[in-house]
Coordinates of C-alpha atoms in Angstrom, one line a residue:
Chain X
X1 CA 10.1 31.6 3.4
X2 CA 12.8 31.1 6.1
X3 CA 12.2 32.2 9.6
X4 CA 15.1 34.5 9.7
X5 CA 14.3 36.6 6.7
X6 CA 12.6 40.0 7.4
X7 CA 9.3 40.6 5.8
X8 CA 8.3 44.1 4.8
X9 CA 4.6 44.6 5.2
X10 CA 3.3 47.2 2.8
X11 CA 0.6 49.9 3.4
X12 CA -1.9 49.2 6.1
X13 CA -0.8 45.7 6.8
X14 CA 1.2 46.4 10.0
X15 CA -1.9 48.1 11.4
X16 CA -4.1 45.0 10.5
X17 CA -1.6 42.7 12.2
X18 CA -1.6 45.0 15.3
X19 CA -5.5 44.8 15.3
X20 CA -5.4 41.0 15.1
X21 CA -2.8 40.8 18.0
X22 CA -5.0 43.3 20.1
X23 CA -8.0 41.1 19.3
X24 CA -6.2 37.9 20.4
X25 CA -5.0 39.6 23.7
X26 CA -8.5 41.0 24.5
X27 CA -10.4 37.7 23.7
X28 CA -8.0 35.0 24.7
X29 CA -5.0 36.1 26.7
X30 CA -6.9 38.5 29.2
X31 CA -9.7 35.9 30.1
X32 CA -7.1 33.3 30.5
X33 CA -5.0 35.5 32.8
X34 CA -8.1 36.3 34.8
X35 CA -8.5 32.7 35.6
X36 CA -5.1 32.6 37.2
X37 CA -5.3 36.0 38.8
X38 CA -8.7 35.2 40.4
X39 CA -7.4 31.8 41.5
X40 CA -4.6 33.4 43.4
X41 CA -6.8 36.2 44.7
X42 CA -6.5 34.9 48.3
X43 CA -2.8 33.9 48.1
X44 CA -1.3 30.5 47.7
X45 CA -3.2 29.1 50.6
X46 CA -6.5 30.2 49.2
X47 CA -5.5 28.7 45.8
X48 CA -4.7 25.3 47.5
X49 CA -7.8 25.2 49.7
X50 CA -10.1 23.5 47.3
X51 CA -7.6 20.8 46.7
X52 CA -7.8 19.7 50.4
X53 CA -11.5 18.8 49.8
X54 CA -12.2 15.2 48.8
X55 CA -14.9 16.3 46.4
X56 CA -12.3 18.0 44.3
X57 CA -10.2 15.0 44.2
X58 CA -13.0 12.7 43.3
X59 CA -13.8 15.2 40.4
X60 CA -10.3 15.0 39.2
X61 CA -10.3 11.3 39.5
X62 CA -13.6 11.0 37.6
X63 CA -12.5 13.3 34.9
X64 CA -9.4 11.1 34.4
X65 CA -11.5 7.9 34.3
X66 CA -14.0 9.3 31.8
X67 CA -11.2 10.6 29.5
X68 CA -9.2 7.4 30.1
X69 CA -12.1 5.3 28.8
X70 CA -13.5 7.6 26.0
X71 CA -10.2 8.7 24.4
X72 CA -8.9 5.2 23.6
X73 CA -12.4 4.2 22.4
X74 CA -12.5 7.1 20.0
X75 CA -8.8 6.6 18.9
X76 CA -9.8 3.1 17.8
X77 CA -13.1 4.2 16.3
X78 CA -11.4 7.1 14.5
X79 CA -8.7 4.9 13.0
X80 CA -11.3 2.3 11.9
X81 CA -13.6 4.9 10.5
X82 CA -10.8 6.7 8.6
X83 CA -9.5 3.4 7.2
X84 CA -13.0 2.3 6.0
X85 CA -13.8 5.7 4.5
X86 CA -10.5 6.2 2.7
X87 CA -9.8 2.7 1.6
X88 CA -13.2 1.3 0.4
X89 CA -16.1 2.3 -1.7
X90 CA -19.4 1.3 0.0
X91 CA -23.1 2.2 0.1
X92 CA -23.7 4.7 2.9
X93 CA -20.2 6.1 2.9
X94 CA -21.3 9.8 2.7
X95 CA -23.8 9.0 5.4
X96 CA -21.0 7.7 7.7
X97 CA -19.0 10.8 6.9
X98 CA -21.9 13.0 7.9
X99 CA -22.5 11.1 11.0
X100 CA -18.9 11.5 12.1
X101 CA -19.3 15.3 11.7
X102 CA -22.7 15.4 13.4
X103 CA -21.3 16.0 17.0
X104 CA -19.5 19.1 15.7
X105 CA -22.7 20.5 14.4
X106 CA -25.2 19.8 17.1
X107 CA -25.4 21.5 20.5
X108 CA -23.6 19.5 23.3
X109 CA -26.8 19.8 25.3
X110 CA -28.6 17.6 22.7
X111 CA -25.6 15.1 22.8
X112 CA -26.4 14.7 26.5
X113 CA -30.1 14.8 26.1
X114 CA -30.3 11.9 23.7
X115 CA -28.9 9.6 26.3
X116 CA -31.4 10.7 28.8
X117 CA -34.2 10.2 26.2
X118 CA -32.9 6.7 25.5
X119 CA -31.8 5.5 28.9
X120 CA -33.4 7.8 31.5
X121 CA -36.0 6.8 33.9
X122 CA -38.8 8.0 31.5
X123 CA -36.7 7.2 28.5
X124 CA -37.2 4.7 25.7
X125 CA -35.2 1.8 27.2
X126 CA -35.4 3.2 30.8
X127 CA -38.1 0.8 32.2
X128 CA -36.5 -2.3 30.7
X129 CA -33.0 -1.3 32.1
X130 CA -34.6 -0.5 35.3
X131 CA -36.1 -3.9 35.6
X132 CA -32.7 -5.4 34.9
X133 CA -31.2 -3.1 37.6
X134 CA -28.9 -1.3 35.1
X135 CA -28.4 2.3 35.6
X136 CA -26.8 4.5 33.0
X137 CA -28.0 8.0 33.5
X138 CA -26.5 9.8 36.6
X139 CA -23.6 7.2 36.6
X140 CA -20.1 7.1 35.2
X141 CA -21.4 5.0 32.3
X142 CA -23.7 7.9 31.2
X143 CA -20.8 10.3 31.5
X144 CA -18.6 8.2 29.3
X145 CA -21.3 7.7 26.7
X146 CA -21.9 11.5 26.5
X147 CA -18.2 12.2 26.3
X148 CA -17.6 9.5 23.6
X149 CA -20.4 11.1 21.5
X150 CA -19.0 14.6 21.9
X151 CA -15.5 13.7 21.0
X152 CA -16.3 11.3 18.2
X153 CA -15.1 13.4 15.3
X154 CA -11.6 14.5 16.6
X155 CA -9.5 11.5 15.7
X156 CA -11.3 10.6 12.5
X157 CA -11.3 14.1 11.3
X158 CA -7.5 14.4 11.7
X159 CA -6.9 11.1 9.9
X160 CA -9.3 11.1 7.0
X161 CA -7.6 13.9 4.9
X162 CA -4.1 12.5 5.6
X163 CA -5.0 8.9 4.7
X164 CA -6.9 10.2 1.6
X165 CA -3.8 12.0 0.5
X166 CA -1.5 9.1 1.2
X167 CA -3.6 6.6 -0.7
X168 CA -3.6 2.8 -0.5
X169 CA -0.6 2.1 -2.7
X170 CA 1.8 1.5 0.2
X171 CA -0.6 -1.0 1.8
X172 CA -1.0 -2.8 -1.6
X173 CA 2.8 -2.9 -2.0
X174 CA 3.1 -4.4 1.5
X175 CA 0.6 -7.1 0.5
X176 CA 2.4 -7.9 -2.7
X177 CA 5.6 -8.2 -0.7
X178 CA 4.0 -10.9 1.5
X179 CA 2.8 -9.0 4.6
X180 CA -0.4 -10.0 6.2
X181 CA -3.2 -7.7 7.4
X182 CA -1.9 -7.0 10.9
X183 CA 1.7 -6.7 9.7
X184 CA 0.7 -4.2 7.1
X185 CA -1.4 -2.2 9.7
X186 CA 1.4 -2.1 12.3
X187 CA 4.4 -1.6 10.0
X188 CA 2.8 0.6 7.2
X189 CA -0.6 2.1 8.0
X190 CA 0.0 3.1 11.6
X191 CA 3.5 4.6 11.3
X192 CA 2.3 6.7 8.4
X193 CA -0.5 8.3 10.4
X194 CA 1.1 8.2 13.9
X195 CA 1.6 12.0 14.2
X196 CA -1.9 12.8 13.0
X197 CA -3.2 10.1 15.3
X198 CA -1.3 11.5 18.3
X199 CA -2.5 15.1 17.4
X200 CA -6.1 13.9 17.2
X201 CA -5.8 12.1 20.5
X202 CA -4.4 15.3 22.2
X203 CA -7.3 17.3 20.9
X204 CA -9.8 14.6 21.8
X205 CA -8.4 14.4 25.3
X206 CA -8.6 18.1 25.8
X207 CA -12.2 18.1 24.8
X208 CA -13.1 14.9 26.8
X209 CA -11.7 16.5 30.0
X210 CA -13.2 20.0 29.4
X211 CA -16.7 19.0 28.1
X212 CA -19.4 20.6 30.2
X213 CA -22.8 20.7 28.3
X214 CA -23.4 17.1 27.5
X215 CA -21.9 15.8 30.7
X216 CA -23.9 18.3 32.7
X217 CA -27.2 16.8 31.3
X218 CA -26.4 13.1 32.1
X219 CA -24.4 13.7 35.3
X220 CA -27.0 14.6 37.9
X221 CA -24.3 16.6 39.7
X222 CA -23.9 14.1 42.6
X223 CA -20.9 15.5 44.5
X224 CA -18.1 13.0 44.9
X225 CA -19.8 10.6 42.6
X226 CA -20.7 12.0 39.2
X227 CA -19.1 15.4 39.2
X228 CA -16.3 16.0 36.6
X229 CA -14.0 18.9 36.9
X230 CA -16.0 21.4 34.7
X231 CA -19.1 20.6 36.7
X232 CA -17.2 21.0 39.9
X233 CA -16.2 24.4 38.8
X234 CA -19.7 25.4 38.2
X235 CA -20.8 24.1 41.6
X236 CA -18.2 26.0 43.4
X237 CA -19.0 29.1 41.4
X238 CA -22.7 28.8 42.2
X239 CA -21.8 28.5 45.8
X240 CA -20.1 31.9 45.6
X241 CA -16.6 30.2 46.2
X242 CA -15.0 32.2 43.5
X243 CA -11.5 31.6 44.5
X244 CA -12.1 27.8 44.7
X245 CA -13.9 27.8 41.3
X246 CA -11.0 29.6 39.6
X247 CA -8.5 27.5 41.3
X248 CA -10.0 24.3 39.9
X249 CA -10.5 26.1 36.6
X250 CA -6.7 26.6 36.5
X251 CA -6.4 22.8 36.2
X252 CA -8.6 22.9 33.0
X253 CA -6.8 25.9 31.6
X254 CA -3.5 24.3 32.3
X255 CA -4.6 21.2 30.6
X256 CA -5.5 23.3 27.5
X257 CA -2.1 25.1 27.6
X258 CA -0.3 21.8 28.0
X259 CA -2.0 20.3 25.0
X260 CA -1.1 23.4 23.0
X261 CA 2.5 23.0 24.2
X262 CA 2.7 19.3 23.5
X263 CA 1.3 19.9 20.0
X264 CA 3.8 22.8 19.2
X265 CA 6.6 20.6 20.7
X266 CA 5.7 17.7 18.5
X267 CA 5.5 19.8 15.5
X268 CA 8.8 21.4 16.2
X269 CA 10.7 18.2 17.2
X270 CA 9.4 16.1 14.3
X271 CA 8.8 18.7 11.6
X272 CA 10.8 16.9 9.1
X273 CA 9.2 13.5 9.7
X274 CA 5.6 15.0 9.8
X275 CA 6.3 16.7 6.4
X276 CA 7.7 13.4 5.0
X277 CA 4.5 11.6 5.8
X278 CA 2.4 14.1 3.8
X279 CA 4.8 14.7 0.9
X280 CA 5.6 11.9 -1.5
Chain M
X1 CA 6.6 -21.5 -16.5
X2 CA 4.6 -19.1 -18.5
X3 CA 1.8 -16.8 -17.5
X4 CA -1.6 -17.5 -19.2
X5 CA -4.5 -15.2 -18.9
X6 CA -7.7 -16.8 -20.2
X7 CA -10.7 -14.8 -21.0
X8 CA -10.6 -12.5 -18.1
X9 CA -13.4 -10.0 -17.5
X10 CA -13.9 -7.3 -14.9
X11 CA -16.5 -4.6 -14.5
X12 CA -16.6 -1.7 -12.0
X13 CA -20.2 -1.1 -11.5
X14 CA -21.7 -0.9 -15.0
X15 CA -18.5 0.3 -16.5
X16 CA -16.6 -2.8 -18.1
X17 CA -12.9 -2.4 -17.5
X18 CA -11.8 -5.8 -19.1
X19 CA -13.8 -7.8 -21.6
X20 CA -12.7 -11.4 -22.4
X21 CA -9.0 -10.7 -22.4
X22 CA -6.6 -13.7 -23.2
X23 CA -2.9 -13.6 -23.5
X24 CA 0.3 -15.3 -22.7
X25 CA 3.6 -14.3 -21.4
X26 CA 6.4 -16.8 -21.9
X27 CA 9.0 -17.7 -19.4
X28 CA 11.5 -14.8 -19.0
X29 CA 9.6 -12.7 -21.5
X30 CA 9.2 -8.9 -21.3
X31 CA 5.6 -8.2 -22.3
X32 CA 4.3 -4.6 -22.5
X33 CA 0.6 -3.9 -22.1
X34 CA 0.0 -0.8 -24.2
X35 CA -3.1 1.3 -24.4
X36 CA -4.6 4.7 -23.9
X37 CA -5.9 5.5 -20.4
X38 CA -9.1 3.7 -19.6
X39 CA -8.2 0.7 -21.7
X40 CA -8.0 -1.6 -18.8
X41 CA -4.3 -2.3 -18.8
X42 CA -3.7 -1.3 -15.2
X43 CA -6.8 -3.2 -14.1
X44 CA -5.3 -6.4 -15.8
X45 CA -2.0 -5.8 -14.0
X46 CA -3.7 -5.4 -10.6
X47 CA -5.6 -8.7 -11.3
X48 CA -2.2 -10.4 -11.9
X49 CA -0.9 -8.9 -8.7
X50 CA -4.0 -10.1 -6.6
X51 CA -5.1 -6.5 -5.8
X52 CA -8.3 -6.9 -7.8
X53 CA -10.4 -10.0 -8.4
X54 CA -11.8 -10.6 -12.0
X55 CA -15.5 -11.3 -12.5
X56 CA -14.6 -14.3 -14.8
X57 CA -11.8 -16.0 -16.5
X58 CA -8.6 -17.8 -15.4
X59 CA -5.0 -16.8 -14.7
X60 CA -2.4 -19.4 -14.3
X61 CA 1.4 -19.3 -13.8
X62 CA 3.3 -22.4 -14.7
X63 CA 0.0 -24.3 -14.5
X64 CA -0.8 -23.0 -11.0
X65 CA -4.0 -21.1 -10.5
X66 CA -3.0 -17.7 -9.5
X67 CA -6.6 -16.5 -8.7
X68 CA -6.7 -19.1 -5.9
X69 CA -3.9 -17.3 -4.1
X70 CA -4.0 -14.0 -2.3
X71 CA -1.8 -11.1 -3.1
X72 CA 0.6 -12.0 -0.3
X73 CA 0.8 -15.6 -1.4
X74 CA 1.6 -15.0 -5.1
X75 CA 5.2 -14.0 -4.8
X76 CA 4.7 -11.4 -7.5
X77 CA 6.8 -8.2 -7.5
X78 CA 4.9 -5.1 -8.2
X79 CA 6.3 -1.6 -9.0
X80 CA 3.8 1.2 -8.7
X81 CA 3.6 4.4 -10.8
X82 CA 4.0 6.6 -7.8
X83 CA 6.6 4.3 -6.3
X84 CA 4.6 3.5 -3.1
X85 CA 7.7 3.3 -1.1
X86 CA 7.2 3.1 2.8
X87 CA 7.9 6.8 3.6
X88 CA 8.9 6.2 7.1
X89 CA 11.5 3.6 6.4
X90 CA 15.1 4.1 5.0
X91 CA 16.0 2.7 1.5
X92 CA 17.6 -0.3 3.1
X93 CA 14.5 -1.1 5.2
X94 CA 12.2 -0.6 2.3
X95 CA 14.2 -3.2 0.3
X96 CA 14.4 -5.6 3.2
X97 CA 10.7 -5.4 3.9
X98 CA 9.5 -8.4 1.9
X99 CA 12.1 -10.6 3.6
X100 CA 11.6 -9.3 7.1
X101 CA 7.8 -9.9 7.1
X102 CA 8.2 -13.6 6.2
X103 CA 7.1 -16.1 8.9
X104 CA 9.9 -16.9 11.3
X105 CA 10.4 -20.3 9.8
X106 CA 11.3 -19.0 6.4
X107 CA 12.7 -15.7 7.3
X108 CA 16.4 -15.3 6.5
X109 CA 18.8 -14.2 9.3
X110 CA 19.5 -10.6 9.8
X111 CA 23.0 -11.0 8.3
X112 CA 21.6 -12.7 5.3
X113 CA 18.9 -10.1 4.8
X114 CA 21.7 -7.4 5.0
X115 CA 23.8 -9.2 2.4
X116 CA 20.8 -9.5 0.0
X117 CA 19.9 -5.8 0.5
X118 CA 23.5 -4.9 -0.4
X119 CA 23.4 -7.1 -3.6
X120 CA 20.2 -5.3 -4.6
X121 CA 21.5 -1.9 -3.8
X122 CA 24.4 -2.7 -6.1
X123 CA 22.1 -4.0 -8.8
X124 CA 20.1 -0.7 -8.8
X125 CA 23.2 1.3 -8.4
X126 CA 22.3 3.0 -5.1
X127 CA 24.9 1.7 -2.7
X128 CA 25.5 5.1 -1.1
X129 CA 21.8 5.8 -0.3
X130 CA 20.8 3.0 1.9
X131 CA 20.3 5.2 4.9
X132 CA 18.2 7.9 3.1
X133 CA 14.5 8.3 3.3
X134 CA 12.3 8.2 0.2
X135 CA 11.6 11.9 0.5
X136 CA 15.3 12.6 0.1
X137 CA 15.5 10.7 -3.2
X138 CA 14.9 11.9 -6.8
X139 CA 12.0 10.2 -8.8
X140 CA 14.4 8.1 -10.7
X141 CA 16.1 6.9 -7.6
X142 CA 12.8 6.2 -5.9
X143 CA 11.7 4.1 -8.7
X144 CA 14.9 2.1 -8.6
X145 CA 14.4 1.5 -4.9
X146 CA 10.9 0.4 -5.7
X147 CA 12.2 -2.1 -8.2
X148 CA 14.9 -3.4 -5.8
X149 CA 12.2 -3.9 -3.2
X150 CA 10.1 -5.9 -5.6
X151 CA 13.1 -8.0 -6.7
X152 CA 14.1 -8.8 -3.0
X153 CA 11.3 -11.4 -2.7
X154 CA 12.7 -13.2 -5.7
X155 CA 9.3 -12.9 -7.4
X156 CA 8.4 -15.4 -10.0
X157 CA 6.9 -12.5 -12.0
X158 CA 7.5 -8.8 -12.1
X159 CA 4.7 -6.3 -12.7
X160 CA 5.3 -2.7 -13.5
X161 CA 2.6 -0.1 -13.6
X162 CA 3.7 2.8 -15.7
X163 CA 6.9 2.9 -13.7
X164 CA 8.4 5.9 -15.6
X165 CA 5.2 7.8 -16.0
X166 CA 6.1 10.4 -13.4
X167 CA 9.6 11.0 -14.6
X168 CA 11.0 13.5 -17.1
X169 CA 12.0 12.4 -20.6
X170 CA 15.7 12.0 -20.2
X171 CA 15.6 10.1 -16.9
X172 CA 12.9 8.0 -18.4
X173 CA 15.0 6.9 -21.4
X174 CA 17.9 6.0 -19.3
X175 CA 15.9 4.1 -16.8
X176 CA 14.2 2.2 -19.6
X177 CA 17.4 0.9 -20.9
X178 CA 18.6 0.1 -17.5
X179 CA 15.4 -1.7 -16.7
X180 CA 15.8 -3.9 -19.7
X181 CA 19.4 -4.8 -18.6
X182 CA 18.1 -5.7 -15.1
X183 CA 15.5 -7.9 -16.7
X184 CA 18.1 -9.7 -18.9
X185 CA 20.3 -10.2 -15.9
X186 CA 17.5 -11.6 -13.6
X187 CA 15.6 -13.4 -16.3
X188 CA 12.3 -12.8 -14.5
X189 CA 9.0 -12.8 -16.5
X190 CA 8.0 -9.2 -16.7
X191 CA 4.6 -7.5 -17.5
X192 CA 4.9 -3.8 -18.0
X193 CA 2.0 -1.4 -18.3
X194 CA 2.5 1.8 -20.3
X195 CA 0.6 4.3 -22.5
X196 CA 3.7 5.4 -24.1
X197 CA 4.0 3.6 -27.5
X198 CA 7.7 4.4 -27.9
X199 CA 8.5 3.0 -24.5
X200 CA 6.7 -0.2 -25.3
X201 CA 8.2 -0.6 -28.8
X202 CA 11.7 0.1 -27.4
X203 CA 11.6 -2.1 -24.5
X204 CA 9.4 -5.2 -24.9
X205 CA 9.9 -8.5 -26.4
X206 CA 6.2 -8.4 -27.3
X207 CA 3.5 -5.7 -27.1
X208 CA -0.1 -6.3 -26.3
X209 CA -2.4 -3.4 -27.2
X210 CA -5.5 -2.9 -25.4
X211 CA -8.5 -0.7 -26.2
X212 CA -11.7 -0.3 -24.2
X213 CA -10.9 -3.4 -22.2
X214 CA -10.3 -5.6 -25.1
X215 CA -7.0 -7.0 -26.4
X216 CA -6.8 -5.7 -30.0
X217 CA -3.4 -6.9 -31.1
X218 CA -0.4 -8.8 -29.7
X219 CA 3.0 -9.3 -31.3
X220 CA 6.6 -8.3 -31.5
X221 CA 7.2 -4.4 -31.6
X222 CA 8.4 -4.4 -35.2
X223 CA 5.6 -6.6 -36.4
X224 CA 3.0 -4.6 -34.6
X225 CA 4.6 -1.3 -35.9
X226 CA 4.7 -2.4 -39.4
X227 CA 1.4 -4.2 -39.6
X228 CA -1.1 -2.6 -37.2
X229 CA -4.3 -4.6 -37.1
X230 CA -6.6 -1.5 -37.5
X231 CA -6.8 2.2 -37.9
X232 CA -6.8 2.8 -34.2
X233 CA -3.6 1.0 -33.6
X234 CA -1.9 2.6 -36.6
X235 CA -2.8 6.0 -35.2
X236 CA -2.0 5.1 -31.6
X237 CA 1.5 3.8 -32.4
X238 CA 2.4 7.3 -33.3
X239 CA 3.4 9.7 -36.1
X240 CA 0.6 8.7 -38.3
X241 CA -0.8 10.7 -41.2
X242 CA -4.3 9.9 -42.1
X243 CA -5.9 10.7 -45.5
X244 CA -9.3 10.1 -46.9
X245 CA -9.4 8.1 -50.2
X246 CA -11.4 5.9 -52.4
X247 CA -10.6 2.4 -53.9
X248 CA -12.1 1.1 -57.0
X249 CA -11.0 -1.5 -59.5
X250 CA -7.5 -1.8 -58.0
X251 CA -6.8 2.0 -57.9
X252 CA -6.6 4.2 -54.9
X253 CA -7.7 7.9 -55.4
X254 CA -6.5 10.5 -53.0
X255 CA -7.5 14.0 -54.5
X256 CA -6.3 13.9 -58.1
X257 CA -3.6 11.3 -57.3
X258 CA -4.1 7.8 -58.7
X259 CA -2.0 4.8 -57.5
X260 CA -2.5 1.0 -57.8
X261 CA -3.5 -0.9 -54.7
X262 CA -2.8 -4.6 -53.6
X263 CA -5.5 -7.2 -54.3
X264 CA -6.6 -7.5 -50.7
X265 CA -7.2 -3.7 -50.2
X266 CA -10.7 -2.8 -49.0
X267 CA -13.0 -1.3 -51.6
X268 CA -14.9 2.0 -51.5
X269 CA -14.1 4.7 -48.9
X270 CA -10.8 4.1 -47.1
X271 CA -8.6 5.7 -44.5
X272 CA -5.1 5.7 -46.0
X273 CA -2.2 5.9 -43.4
X274 CA 1.5 6.5 -43.6
X275 CA 4.1 7.5 -41.0
X276 CA 5.1 11.1 -40.8
X277 CA 8.8 10.3 -41.7
X278 CA 8.0 8.0 -44.6
X279 CA 7.3 10.2 -47.6
X280 CA 9.1 11.8 -50.5
X281 CA 8.5 15.3 -51.5
X282 CA 8.1 15.9 -55.3
X283 CA 7.5 18.9 -57.5
X284 CA 4.0 19.6 -58.7
X285 CA 4.7 17.5 -62.0
X286 CA 5.9 14.6 -59.9
X287 CA 4.2 11.7 -58.1
X288 CA 2.0 12.1 -55.1
X289 CA -1.0 14.0 -53.8
X290 CA -1.1 17.8 -53.8
X291 CA -0.3 19.7 -50.7
X292 CA 0.3 23.4 -49.8
X293 CA 3.3 24.2 -47.6
X294 CA 2.0 26.3 -44.6
X295 CA 5.1 26.4 -42.4
X296 CA 8.4 24.8 -41.6
X297 CA 10.3 24.5 -38.4
X298 CA 13.6 22.9 -37.2
X299 CA 12.7 20.3 -34.6
X300 CA 15.8 18.6 -33.2
X301 CA 17.7 16.8 -35.9
X302 CA 14.5 16.8 -38.1
X303 CA 12.5 19.4 -40.0
X304 CA 8.8 19.7 -39.3
X305 CA 6.6 20.6 -42.3
X306 CA 3.2 22.0 -41.9
X307 CA 1.1 21.2 -44.9
X308 CA -2.5 21.3 -46.0
X309 CA -3.9 18.6 -48.3
X310 CA -7.5 17.9 -49.2
X311 CA -8.5 20.7 -46.9
X312 CA -7.0 19.2 -43.9
X313 CA -3.7 20.0 -42.0
X314 CA -1.0 17.5 -41.9
X315 CA 2.5 17.3 -40.5
X316 CA 5.6 15.6 -41.8
X317 CA 8.8 15.1 -39.9
X318 CA 11.7 14.7 -42.3
X319 CA 15.5 14.7 -42.2
X320 CA 17.0 18.0 -43.4
X321 CA 18.3 16.4 -46.6
X322 CA 14.9 15.0 -47.6
X323 CA 13.4 18.5 -47.9
X324 CA 14.0 20.0 -51.3
X325 CA 14.5 23.7 -51.8
X326 CA 11.2 24.3 -53.5
X327 CA 9.3 23.0 -50.4
X328 CA 9.0 26.6 -48.9
X329 CA 6.0 28.1 -47.1
X330 CA 3.6 29.5 -49.6
X331 CA 4.6 26.8 -52.2
X332 CA 2.9 23.7 -53.5
X333 CA 4.3 20.2 -53.6
X334 CA 3.3 16.6 -54.2
X335 CA 3.7 14.1 -51.4
X336 CA 4.4 10.5 -52.3
X337 CA 4.1 8.2 -49.2
X338 CA 6.7 5.3 -49.2
X339 CA 4.1 2.9 -47.8
X340 CA 0.4 3.3 -47.5
X341 CA -1.8 1.1 -45.3
X342 CA -5.5 1.1 -46.1
X343 CA -8.4 0.5 -43.7
X344 CA -12.0 0.6 -44.6
X345 CA -13.4 3.9 -43.6
X346 CA -15.2 3.9 -40.3

């Protein structure tokens, strides 16, 4: 149906559509607006105040570092996992699929706690690591591990259905035409999934920067050292600095909106090409 | 430079896909691999292309061991059933792919690649479409691009996996003739997989019939059609009518009809076959087995007669002039097959 054609909704349908819109406004738009309203409660100066503190900047920096490490790692892992799952038959394939989905189904707190149980001072490898002078929990390494685990499914989940649908024929054709493994990957496999990959990376990034639960467990909340943006928001809030908390929260909300905007833009700008990679 | 397949076997898990298949395709020959789905024909083709490895056996081309080469080293052009065109590349770049991925030392210049692509576009009659993307082409056009792409690497052998399987009947017939012309122009040895017996008989120099992973017959189309090696092949080649009969002392009995048989005919219970269009309709006093006429329908230039004989339905496809007036629904006739082939009953 073309966008310009008018759709007549029969019977109760218009009311149901209105209800859905009202629900969306009440549950999504209002809370989101509250973030910005609260943040600007003391005017622009109040809004900017938390950004003059070094702790805020170190939280921003740390969030960027953690996402900057975990997102590329999961992009590579997602590609490799999707390729393995959709191109080969092997023992343990369904187990791998289930493992990829696991972070979706378990509580983020667990995803953080497992690292503490493994590498914490009282953890399984804790004493051994301690003896070698390696610290994982309450460091950036721990934050990255927790974030990688939490965001593990995003890229793979985007790619698997698409690569399954596309099949392996194009890669086989490239090989019979004389292309080697890497050539086939960079000239056939990757271009065919690039939009899904980009979309997966966007979602992965949004979650990596916004993750609270798992990161909270392994962070230790050391200000200026292991505090990411979401944790910083919590600290400010707990210190009754509501305006500061919401001001920092606008960064996270803005990130979410930006991700949504980027996704919509990509879908609009490359609609034809995205459709072509699915259809055949 | 002929292709020789020597006792190749392949199993997927416990399911045997190919069992001890041996055959040869001569230089420049157009060989069809024909069989129902699951007969192993595609597996054999993928082994020739290097996309599957056989469990046992040998494959040589012009004396060279093909199995020792990887798919990319074989220089074998493959055309897939669902085209497998690179969807993010234009037609021209699809065709140029095989040349442009060559190592720098053997890669033709940009101008040379452009010239070759132009030649191939002319060969497949798609000169105007070089800047289109695959999704903007019809099925027939896509398959022609796929063929041009395979021919671009100057393959020593061309492999086609049900290339017309996804196309409609008319396009299919046109492309079939056209493919044969391209083959005759380029002279490249071609192995063609199909489950469509008409396509195989129409197109190929020789037809190899596979069943359950085994080669059951190989020969020229007319020879295979006229002398199928067994009941399965007779039936599979299409338009077959099967009757149960009995042979004793040189006489075949079908119902109350008696007719002499050749000396080498099997004895006892037999399956007697004839083609739907190879029968004469006689009156009840005439020659042939008894059949009741159940229905009649015009089917293109032919007339389809629905009959019942020996308690079983059967169908004849005759030219309008071959159906006498007394053969009307509700009537009884005698059917005399022009040529019967007898196989011992299974």
